Amino acid sequence: MTGYRQVLAVPGMASLLGVSLLARLAITADVMALTMYVVLDLDMSYVAAGGVAAALTAGVALGGPLLGRVIDRRGPRTVLFATCAAQAVFWLSVPMIPYGVLLGAAFAAGLLMVPAQAVTRQAIAAMTTEGQRRAAFALESVQGELSYMVGPPVVILCAAEASSGVMAWGIGAAIVAGGAGLALLDPPLRSGRESQAAAAGRPSRRDWLGPGMIAALVMSFGVTMLLSGTDLAIVAALEEEGQVSWAAVIVAVYGLSSVTGGLVYGRLSRPLPTWLPLGLLGLATLPAGLAGGWPWLCVAVACAGLLAAPALSAVADAVSRLAPAGVRGEATGLQSSALSAGFALGSPVVGGAIDLTSPGGGFAAAGLAGAAAALAGYLLSRRTPTRGRPPSAHSSPDAAPSAAEARPGT
């Protein structure tokens, strides 16, 4: 674990990851909190709850790049305090507003969601050297898996003991506390040399939003589409077997396996091509459709889960390397939008495959979506930039770092 000790020894890194975890635990549970409120307190259907969740997700997807641009220009503290204020207003008002107003308010709250993940990833890129970065992003991906394993189940358990309106207030308080903590930490988002380069001027999008970056965004979309689709396929497979009560156990096994894989990936001596973990994850998901009964499904998802956090870590690392410092906020915001879009589309696409075929078809759809995104990323990353200039280290998510990028402090 020497690599992880070195990462955590970076000044401010342990505090950054700890405070970020608080914010992300609450943010990953916000959809569940709104769902429980609409279904239990408003006594409406799950379709109505899905409408609020979709409004929030759409806002997050659209707001990520916009907030990223503001972070690039104004720094993180201003954006974090402003979004914390917006979240406080929204979550305090949730139990007091009618459903129609809640739809619009959820969309606005998504637009102004605290950018905890984006700020954390930018800070990791600025605070670590090239040799430390893969281990740091592996820790960040493990943090994300822990958030999804802990946040939504805690909301469900607490909603059973208290009203969903009170739970909404608790989620809002946690989001605000985490965002305010990040603002008070005010982590650096650029190294000293990157700050000097950014001061020279903001690069145009055509200079950095090329085939390599598009490949990384496509793979970001693919990995979350696969993950959200897999969760739905697990529930459908167990329901068909009359074993749906085991769903929480299977999902927990998947998450723990992912955490293990992420920690192992961060310790590798050499980086893997960005598309490879996602492609392997897609292929490893396919056999889960053949599992009969919860014990075999548990084995199948444990094998596939070993590649989930590595796939998330690889695409995050790729975006951080491909984005010039002056636009890293916007690039990370675009990645957040791609991740949100994948989560939003994974369930309906896989759900359609399940309705047309069987739960096994759901696993096939999820796995093939991931494999297709990996293939698209591979093909895009192999394209040579045109526009009359030679390829650069930023042209491919699998490009080796330049000598300047590899030096400590850059």
mmCIF file of N, CA and C in Angstrom, residues 265-377:
data_model
loop_
_atom_site.group_PDB
_atom_site.id
_atom_site.type_symbol
_atom_site.label_atom_id
_atom_site.label_comp_id
_atom_site.label_asym_id
_atom_site.label_seq_id
_atom_site.Cartn_x
_atom_site.Cartn_y
_atom_site.Cartn_z
ATOM 1 N N TYR A 265 -6.187 -2.013 -8.856
ATOM 2 C CA TYR A 265 -5.843 -1.257 -10.053
ATOM 3 C C TYR A 265 -4.897 -0.098 -9.727
ATOM 4 N N GLY A 266 -5.146 0.568 -8.622
ATOM 5 C CA GLY A 266 -4.289 1.689 -8.243
ATOM 6 C C GLY A 266 -2.869 1.286 -7.908
ATOM 7 N N ARG A 267 -2.656 0.001 -7.643
ATOM 8 C CA ARG A 267 -1.328 -0.482 -7.292
ATOM 9 C C ARG A 267 -0.548 -1.008 -8.491
ATOM 10 N N LEU A 268 -1.167 -1.057 -9.676
ATOM 11 C CA LEU A 268 -0.463 -1.575 -10.846
ATOM 12 C C LEU A 268 0.751 -0.714 -11.170
ATOM 13 N N SER A 269 1.823 -1.363 -11.599
ATOM 14 C CA SER A 269 3.048 -0.621 -11.893
ATOM 15 C C SER A 269 2.965 0.133 -13.213
ATOM 16 N N ARG A 270 2.125 -0.352 -14.125
ATOM 17 C CA ARG A 270 1.980 0.296 -15.427
ATOM 18 C C ARG A 270 0.504 0.535 -15.707
ATOM 19 N N PRO A 271 0.168 1.669 -16.320
ATOM 20 C CA PRO A 271 -1.242 1.934 -16.622
ATOM 21 C C PRO A 271 -1.751 1.060 -17.755
ATOM 22 N N LEU A 272 -3.022 0.739 -17.704
ATOM 23 C CA LEU A 272 -3.674 0.011 -18.790
ATOM 24 C C LEU A 272 -4.265 1.011 -19.783
ATOM 25 N N PRO A 273 -4.440 0.617 -21.050
ATOM 26 C CA PRO A 273 -5.168 1.490 -21.975
ATOM 27 C C PRO A 273 -6.538 1.826 -21.399
ATOM 28 N N THR A 274 -6.991 3.048 -21.589
ATOM 29 C CA THR A 274 -8.217 3.506 -20.952
ATOM 30 C C THR A 274 -9.413 2.636 -21.309
ATOM 31 N N TRP A 275 -9.474 2.174 -22.551
ATOM 32 C CA TRP A 275 -10.636 1.407 -23.008
ATOM 33 C C TRP A 275 -10.656 -0.021 -22.476
ATOM 34 N N LEU A 276 -9.510 -0.538 -22.038
ATOM 35 C CA LEU A 276 -9.416 -1.958 -21.707
ATOM 36 C C LEU A 276 -10.248 -2.350 -20.478
ATOM 37 N N PRO A 277 -10.168 -1.632 -19.333
ATOM 38 C CA PRO A 277 -11.007 -2.041 -18.192
ATOM 39 C C PRO A 277 -12.493 -2.017 -18.518
ATOM 40 N N LEU A 278 -12.948 -1.007 -19.281
ATOM 41 C CA LEU A 278 -14.362 -0.941 -19.638
ATOM 42 C C LEU A 278 -14.744 -2.091 -20.575
ATOM 43 N N GLY A 279 -13.905 -2.373 -21.560
ATOM 44 C CA GLY A 279 -14.199 -3.480 -22.461
ATOM 45 C C GLY A 279 -14.280 -4.810 -21.724
ATOM 46 N N LEU A 280 -13.343 -5.046 -20.809
ATOM 47 C CA LEU A 280 -13.369 -6.282 -20.024
ATOM 48 C C LEU A 280 -14.580 -6.325 -19.103
ATOM 49 N N LEU A 281 -14.951 -5.166 -18.534
ATOM 50 C CA LEU A 281 -16.143 -5.119 -17.684
ATOM 51 C C LEU A 281 -17.395 -5.489 -18.477
ATOM 52 N N GLY A 282 -17.488 -4.958 -19.704
ATOM 53 C CA GLY A 282 -18.633 -5.304 -20.533
ATOM 54 C C GLY A 282 -18.709 -6.790 -20.825
ATOM 55 N N LEU A 283 -17.588 -7.381 -21.177
ATOM 56 C CA LEU A 283 -17.573 -8.814 -21.474
ATOM 57 C C LEU A 283 -17.830 -9.648 -20.220
ATOM 58 N N ALA A 284 -17.299 -9.199 -19.081
ATOM 59 C CA ALA A 284 -17.485 -9.953 -17.840
ATOM 60 C C ALA A 284 -18.918 -9.880 -17.325
ATOM 61 N N THR A 285 -19.684 -8.887 -17.780
ATOM 62 C CA THR A 285 -21.078 -8.748 -17.348
ATOM 63 C C THR A 285 -21.982 -9.757 -18.053
ATOM 64 N N LEU A 286 -21.618 -10.168 -19.259
ATOM 65 C CA LEU A 286 -22.485 -11.050 -20.046
ATOM 66 C C LEU A 286 -22.809 -12.372 -19.348
ATOM 67 N N PRO A 287 -21.840 -13.069 -18.725
ATOM 68 C CA PRO A 287 -22.170 -14.357 -18.099
ATOM 69 C C PRO A 287 -23.178 -14.265 -16.967
ATOM 70 N N ALA A 288 -23.366 -13.084 -16.368
ATOM 71 C CA ALA A 288 -24.327 -12.962 -15.275
ATOM 72 C C ALA A 288 -25.739 -13.298 -15.742
ATOM 73 N N GLY A 289 -26.009 -13.116 -17.040
ATOM 74 C CA GLY A 289 -27.325 -13.454 -17.565
ATOM 75 C C GLY A 289 -27.603 -14.945 -17.583
ATOM 76 N N LEU A 290 -26.570 -15.756 -17.425
ATOM 77 C CA LEU A 290 -26.733 -17.213 -17.434
ATOM 78 C C LEU A 290 -26.833 -17.793 -16.032
ATOM 79 N N ALA A 291 -26.624 -16.958 -15.011
ATOM 80 C CA ALA A 291 -26.621 -17.442 -13.629
ATOM 81 C C ALA A 291 -28.032 -17.846 -13.216
ATOM 82 N N GLY A 292 -28.153 -18.989 -12.567
ATOM 83 C CA GLY A 292 -29.442 -19.451 -12.077
ATOM 84 C C GLY A 292 -29.469 -19.435 -10.556
ATOM 85 N N GLY A 293 -30.273 -18.567 -9.981
ATOM 86 C CA GLY A 293 -30.343 -18.469 -8.525
ATOM 87 C C GLY A 293 -29.335 -17.482 -7.972
ATOM 88 N N TRP A 294 -29.613 -17.009 -6.751
ATOM 89 C CA TRP A 294 -28.795 -15.939 -6.194
ATOM 90 C C TRP A 294 -27.344 -16.348 -5.913
ATOM 91 N N PRO A 295 -27.022 -17.603 -5.516
ATOM 92 C CA PRO A 295 -25.602 -17.901 -5.256
ATOM 93 C C PRO A 295 -24.730 -17.743 -6.502
ATOM 94 N N TRP A 296 -25.218 -18.262 -7.657
ATOM 95 C CA TRP A 296 -24.421 -18.148 -8.880
ATOM 96 C C TRP A 296 -24.386 -16.710 -9.379
ATOM 97 N N LEU A 297 -25.483 -15.990 -9.192
ATOM 98 C CA LEU A 297 -25.490 -14.577 -9.574
ATOM 99 C C LEU A 297 -24.499 -13.800 -8.723
ATOM 100 N N CYS A 298 -24.387 -14.167 -7.462
ATOM 101 C CA CYS A 298 -23.418 -13.528 -6.559
ATOM 102 C C CYS A 298 -21.989 -13.731 -7.077
ATOM 103 N N VAL A 299 -21.684 -14.939 -7.522
ATOM 104 C CA VAL A 299 -20.355 -15.229 -8.070
ATOM 105 C C VAL A 299 -20.117 -14.426 -9.341
ATOM 106 N N ALA A 300 -21.137 -14.377 -10.198
ATOM 107 C CA ALA A 300 -20.985 -13.689 -11.481
ATOM 108 C C ALA A 300 -20.735 -12.199 -11.296
ATOM 109 N N VAL A 301 -21.513 -11.555 -10.406
ATOM 110 C CA VAL A 301 -21.330 -10.112 -10.235
ATOM 111 C C VAL A 301 -20.040 -9.813 -9.482
ATOM 112 N N ALA A 302 -19.592 -10.735 -8.632
ATOM 113 C CA ALA A 302 -18.322 -10.524 -7.939
ATOM 114 C C ALA A 302 -17.171 -10.494 -8.942
ATOM 115 N N CYS A 303 -17.224 -11.366 -9.948
ATOM 116 C CA CYS A 303 -16.176 -11.374 -10.972
ATOM 117 C C CYS A 303 -16.224 -10.110 -11.823
ATOM 118 N N ALA A 304 -17.426 -9.696 -12.223
ATOM 119 C CA ALA A 304 -17.544 -8.491 -13.048
ATOM 120 C C ALA A 304 -17.197 -7.236 -12.248
ATOM 121 N N GLY A 305 -17.604 -7.213 -10.984
ATOM 122 C CA GLY A 305 -17.387 -6.016 -10.175
ATOM 123 C C GLY A 305 -15.924 -5.646 -9.992
ATOM 124 N N LEU A 306 -15.031 -6.617 -10.096
ATOM 125 C CA LEU A 306 -13.607 -6.321 -9.955
ATOM 126 C C LEU A 306 -13.133 -5.283 -10.974
ATOM 127 N N LEU A 307 -13.875 -5.109 -12.068
ATOM 128 C CA LEU A 307 -13.455 -4.203 -13.135
ATOM 129 C C LEU A 307 -14.219 -2.879 -13.128
ATOM 130 N N ALA A 308 -15.215 -2.723 -12.245
ATOM 131 C CA ALA A 308 -16.053 -1.521 -12.272
ATOM 132 C C ALA A 308 -15.274 -0.276 -11.839
ATOM 133 N N ALA A 309 -14.702 -0.296 -10.651
ATOM 134 C CA ALA A 309 -13.935 0.867 -10.186
ATOM 135 C C ALA A 309 -12.719 1.147 -11.074
ATOM 136 N N PRO A 310 -11.981 0.119 -11.552
ATOM 137 C CA PRO A 310 -10.898 0.421 -12.494
ATOM 138 C C PRO A 310 -11.372 1.145 -13.745
ATOM 139 N N ALA A 311 -12.552 0.778 -14.270
ATOM 140 C CA ALA A 311 -13.069 1.461 -15.461
ATOM 141 C C ALA A 311 -13.385 2.919 -15.153
ATOM 142 N N LEU A 312 -14.010 3.184 -14.006
ATOM 143 C CA LEU A 312 -14.310 4.562 -13.610
ATOM 144 C C LEU A 312 -13.030 5.356 -13.385
ATOM 145 N N SER A 313 -12.061 4.738 -12.732
ATOM 146 C CA SER A 313 -10.790 5.412 -12.456
ATOM 147 C C SER A 313 -10.049 5.733 -13.744
ATOM 148 N N ALA A 314 -10.064 4.813 -14.702
ATOM 149 C CA ALA A 314 -9.327 5.016 -15.950
ATOM 150 C C ALA A 314 -9.871 6.201 -16.738
ATOM 151 N N VAL A 315 -11.210 6.331 -16.827
ATOM 152 C CA VAL A 315 -11.759 7.440 -17.604
ATOM 153 C C VAL A 315 -11.549 8.774 -16.883
ATOM 154 N N ALA A 316 -11.608 8.767 -15.554
ATOM 155 C CA ALA A 316 -11.348 10.009 -14.813
ATOM 156 C C ALA A 316 -9.906 10.467 -15.016
ATOM 157 N N ASP A 317 -8.984 9.512 -14.969
ATOM 158 C CA ASP A 317 -7.574 9.824 -15.189
ATOM 159 C C ASP A 317 -7.359 10.357 -16.599
ATOM 160 N N ALA A 318 -8.040 9.751 -17.580
ATOM 161 C CA ALA A 318 -7.880 10.184 -18.974
ATOM 162 C C ALA A 318 -8.331 11.621 -19.158
ATOM 163 N N VAL A 319 -9.484 11.992 -18.593
ATOM 164 C CA VAL A 319 -9.977 13.363 -18.733
ATOM 165 C C VAL A 319 -9.012 14.346 -18.092
ATOM 166 N N SER A 320 -8.470 14.005 -16.940
ATOM 167 C CA SER A 320 -7.551 14.921 -16.264
ATOM 168 C C SER A 320 -6.275 15.134 -17.080
ATOM 169 N N ARG A 321 -5.827 14.112 -17.804
ATOM 170 C CA ARG A 321 -4.610 14.243 -18.612
ATOM 171 C C ARG A 321 -4.860 14.988 -19.913
ATOM 172 N N LEU A 322 -6.047 14.806 -20.466
ATOM 173 C CA LEU A 322 -6.338 15.394 -21.774
ATOM 174 C C LEU A 322 -6.739 16.865 -21.688
ATOM 175 N N ALA A 323 -7.239 17.305 -20.553
ATOM 176 C CA ALA A 323 -7.743 18.672 -20.426
ATOM 177 C C ALA A 323 -6.625 19.623 -20.026
ATOM 178 N N PRO A 324 -6.363 20.682 -20.796
ATOM 179 C CA PRO A 324 -5.431 21.716 -20.342
ATOM 180 C C PRO A 324 -5.935 22.342 -19.046
ATOM 181 N N ALA A 325 -5.026 22.848 -18.241
ATOM 182 C CA ALA A 325 -5.401 23.359 -16.922
ATOM 183 C C ALA A 325 -6.448 24.460 -16.998
ATOM 184 N N GLY A 326 -6.392 25.296 -18.017
ATOM 185 C CA GLY A 326 -7.307 26.422 -18.112
ATOM 186 C C GLY A 326 -8.746 26.040 -18.372
ATOM 187 N N VAL A 327 -8.997 24.800 -18.818
ATOM 188 C CA VAL A 327 -10.364 24.358 -19.106
ATOM 189 C C VAL A 327 -10.689 23.057 -18.371
ATOM 190 N N ARG A 328 -9.905 22.729 -17.368
ATOM 191 C CA ARG A 328 -10.115 21.457 -16.679
ATOM 192 C C ARG A 328 -11.485 21.403 -16.008
ATOM 193 N N GLY A 329 -11.960 22.537 -15.512
ATOM 194 C CA GLY A 329 -13.277 22.562 -14.892
ATOM 195 C C GLY A 329 -14.374 22.233 -15.883
ATOM 196 N N GLU A 330 -14.314 22.833 -17.064
ATOM 197 C CA GLU A 330 -15.324 22.550 -18.081
ATOM 198 C C GLU A 330 -15.236 21.103 -18.537
ATOM 199 N N ALA A 331 -14.017 20.594 -18.719
ATOM 200 C CA ALA A 331 -13.851 19.209 -19.162
ATOM 201 C C ALA A 331 -14.384 18.234 -18.118
ATOM 202 N N THR A 332 -14.085 18.496 -16.844
ATOM 203 C CA THR A 332 -14.592 17.631 -15.786
ATOM 204 C C THR A 332 -16.103 17.740 -15.685
ATOM 205 N N GLY A 333 -16.647 18.948 -15.948
ATOM 206 C CA GLY A 333 -18.098 19.101 -15.975
ATOM 207 C C GLY A 333 -18.733 18.309 -17.106
ATOM 208 N N LEU A 334 -18.082 18.293 -18.263
ATOM 209 C CA LEU A 334 -18.587 17.479 -19.372
ATOM 210 C C LEU A 334 -18.575 16.003 -19.009
ATOM 211 N N GLN A 335 -17.527 15.581 -18.301
ATOM 212 C CA GLN A 335 -17.495 14.185 -17.891
ATOM 213 C C GLN A 335 -18.620 13.879 -16.907
ATOM 214 N N SER A 336 -18.875 14.793 -15.969
ATOM 215 C CA SER A 336 -19.990 14.594 -15.038
ATOM 216 C C SER A 336 -21.318 14.484 -15.791
ATOM 217 N N SER A 337 -21.465 15.290 -16.846
ATOM 218 C CA SER A 337 -22.687 15.208 -17.652
ATOM 219 C C SER A 337 -22.783 13.848 -18.345
ATOM 220 N N ALA A 338 -21.659 13.367 -18.874
ATOM 221 C CA ALA A 338 -21.656 12.059 -19.535
ATOM 222 C C ALA A 338 -21.994 10.946 -18.542
ATOM 223 N N LEU A 339 -21.442 11.029 -17.339
ATOM 224 C CA LEU A 339 -21.745 10.036 -16.312
ATOM 225 C C LEU A 339 -23.227 10.068 -15.944
ATOM 226 N N SER A 340 -23.779 11.279 -15.760
ATOM 227 C CA SER A 340 -25.192 11.414 -15.400
ATOM 228 C C SER A 340 -26.093 10.887 -16.514
ATOM 229 N N ALA A 341 -25.738 11.195 -17.763
ATOM 230 C CA ALA A 341 -26.537 10.710 -18.887
ATOM 231 C C ALA A 341 -26.516 9.189 -18.963
ATOM 232 N N GLY A 342 -25.369 8.590 -18.694
ATOM 233 C CA GLY A 342 -25.288 7.136 -18.698
ATOM 234 C C GLY A 342 -26.170 6.507 -17.627
ATOM 235 N N PHE A 343 -26.138 7.083 -16.418
ATOM 236 C CA PHE A 343 -26.993 6.572 -15.353
ATOM 237 C C PHE A 343 -28.467 6.725 -15.716
ATOM 238 N N ALA A 344 -28.825 7.860 -16.330
ATOM 239 C CA ALA A 344 -30.224 8.119 -16.656
ATOM 240 C C ALA A 344 -30.735 7.175 -17.744
ATOM 241 N N LEU A 345 -29.898 6.846 -18.729
ATOM 242 C CA LEU A 345 -30.349 6.038 -19.862
ATOM 243 C C LEU A 345 -30.167 4.535 -19.655
ATOM 244 N N GLY A 346 -29.279 4.168 -18.732
ATOM 245 C CA GLY A 346 -29.005 2.745 -18.547
ATOM 246 C C GLY A 346 -30.231 1.951 -18.147
ATOM 247 N N SER A 347 -30.983 2.449 -17.167
ATOM 248 C CA SER A 347 -32.148 1.708 -16.676
ATOM 249 C C SER A 347 -33.237 1.541 -17.735
ATOM 250 N N PRO A 348 -33.662 2.621 -18.443
ATOM 251 C CA PRO A 348 -34.710 2.406 -19.452
ATOM 252 C C PRO A 348 -34.268 1.518 -20.616
ATOM 253 N N VAL A 349 -33.015 1.637 -21.057
ATOM 254 C CA VAL A 349 -32.550 0.802 -22.167
ATOM 255 C C VAL A 349 -32.501 -0.661 -21.754
ATOM 256 N N VAL A 350 -31.918 -0.925 -20.606
ATOM 257 C CA VAL A 350 -31.839 -2.307 -20.128
ATOM 258 C C VAL A 350 -33.233 -2.813 -19.760
ATOM 259 N N GLY A 351 -34.078 -1.929 -19.194
ATOM 260 C CA GLY A 351 -35.444 -2.331 -18.883
ATOM 261 C C GLY A 351 -36.201 -2.748 -20.132
ATOM 262 N N GLY A 352 -36.001 -2.020 -21.229
ATOM 263 C CA GLY A 352 -36.627 -2.411 -22.484
ATOM 264 C C GLY A 352 -36.152 -3.766 -22.969
ATOM 265 N N ALA A 353 -34.845 -4.020 -22.819
ATOM 266 C CA ALA A 353 -34.313 -5.331 -23.219
ATOM 267 C C ALA A 353 -34.895 -6.444 -22.362
ATOM 268 N N ILE A 354 -35.078 -6.183 -21.072
ATOM 269 C CA ILE A 354 -35.669 -7.191 -20.184
ATOM 270 C C ILE A 354 -37.112 -7.471 -20.579
ATOM 271 N N ASP A 355 -37.882 -6.423 -20.883
ATOM 272 C CA ASP A 355 -39.286 -6.605 -21.277
ATOM 273 C C ASP A 355 -39.400 -7.391 -22.579
ATOM 274 N N LEU A 356 -38.468 -7.162 -23.501
ATOM 275 C CA LEU A 356 -38.529 -7.842 -24.794
ATOM 276 C C LEU A 356 -38.012 -9.273 -24.731
ATOM 277 N N THR A 357 -37.089 -9.548 -23.819
ATOM 278 C CA THR A 357 -36.475 -10.878 -23.766
ATOM 279 C C THR A 357 -36.632 -11.493 -22.377
ATOM 280 N N SER A 358 -35.658 -11.288 -21.541
ATOM 281 C CA SER A 358 -35.627 -11.875 -20.200
ATOM 282 C C SER A 358 -34.613 -11.093 -19.374
ATOM 283 N N PRO A 359 -34.523 -11.343 -18.067
ATOM 284 C CA PRO A 359 -33.470 -10.690 -17.280
ATOM 285 C C PRO A 359 -32.069 -10.943 -17.830
ATOM 286 N N GLY A 360 -31.849 -12.133 -18.404
ATOM 287 C CA GLY A 360 -30.558 -12.393 -19.032
ATOM 288 C C GLY A 360 -30.283 -11.439 -20.168
ATOM 289 N N GLY A 361 -31.330 -11.063 -20.904
ATOM 290 C CA GLY A 361 -31.174 -10.066 -21.958
ATOM 291 C C GLY A 361 -30.795 -8.709 -21.410
ATOM 292 N N GLY A 362 -31.208 -8.418 -20.165
ATOM 293 C CA GLY A 362 -30.810 -7.159 -19.532
ATOM 294 C C GLY A 362 -29.313 -7.111 -19.274
ATOM 295 N N PHE A 363 -28.765 -8.213 -18.756
ATOM 296 C CA PHE A 363 -27.311 -8.271 -18.559
ATOM 297 C C PHE A 363 -26.584 -8.163 -19.894
ATOM 298 N N ALA A 364 -27.136 -8.815 -20.931
ATOM 299 C CA ALA A 364 -26.505 -8.743 -22.248
ATOM 300 C C ALA A 364 -26.511 -7.312 -22.774
ATOM 301 N N ALA A 365 -27.648 -6.606 -22.598
ATOM 302 C CA ALA A 365 -27.725 -5.221 -23.072
ATOM 303 C C ALA A 365 -26.743 -4.329 -22.325
ATOM 304 N N ALA A 366 -26.650 -4.505 -20.999
ATOM 305 C CA ALA A 366 -25.724 -3.694 -20.213
ATOM 306 C C ALA A 366 -24.277 -3.980 -20.612
ATOM 307 N N GLY A 367 -23.928 -5.262 -20.724
ATOM 308 C CA GLY A 367 -22.558 -5.614 -21.078
ATOM 309 C C GLY A 367 -22.174 -5.160 -22.466
ATOM 310 N N LEU A 368 -23.081 -5.322 -23.414
ATOM 311 C CA LEU A 368 -22.783 -4.905 -24.786
ATOM 312 C C LEU A 368 -22.683 -3.390 -24.888
ATOM 313 N N ALA A 369 -23.474 -2.660 -24.093
ATOM 314 C CA ALA A 369 -23.364 -1.195 -24.096
ATOM 315 C C ALA A 369 -21.974 -0.772 -23.630
ATOM 316 N N GLY A 370 -21.475 -1.427 -22.580
ATOM 317 C CA GLY A 370 -20.131 -1.103 -22.111
ATOM 318 C C GLY A 370 -19.062 -1.481 -23.116
ATOM 319 N N ALA A 371 -19.192 -2.663 -23.704
ATOM 320 C CA ALA A 371 -18.207 -3.105 -24.698
ATOM 321 C C ALA A 371 -18.227 -2.205 -25.929
ATOM 322 N N ALA A 372 -19.426 -1.772 -26.353
ATOM 323 C CA ALA A 372 -19.528 -0.884 -27.513
ATOM 324 C C ALA A 372 -18.887 0.468 -27.223
ATOM 325 N N ALA A 373 -19.096 0.984 -26.003
ATOM 326 C CA ALA A 373 -18.469 2.255 -25.638
ATOM 327 C C ALA A 373 -16.947 2.126 -25.603
ATOM 328 N N ALA A 374 -16.449 0.973 -25.122
ATOM 329 C CA ALA A 374 -15.002 0.745 -25.107
ATOM 330 C C ALA A 374 -14.449 0.680 -26.528
ATOM 331 N N LEU A 375 -15.172 -0.003 -27.419
ATOM 332 C CA LEU A 375 -14.727 -0.085 -28.807
ATOM 333 C C LEU A 375 -14.727 1.294 -29.463
ATOM 334 N N ALA A 376 -15.789 2.064 -29.219
ATOM 335 C CA ALA A 376 -15.845 3.421 -29.777
ATOM 336 C C ALA A 376 -14.705 4.271 -29.225
ATOM 337 N N GLY A 377 -14.430 4.126 -27.938
ATOM 338 C CA GLY A 377 -13.318 4.872 -27.351
ATOM 339 C C GLY A 377 -11.985 4.480 -27.949
#
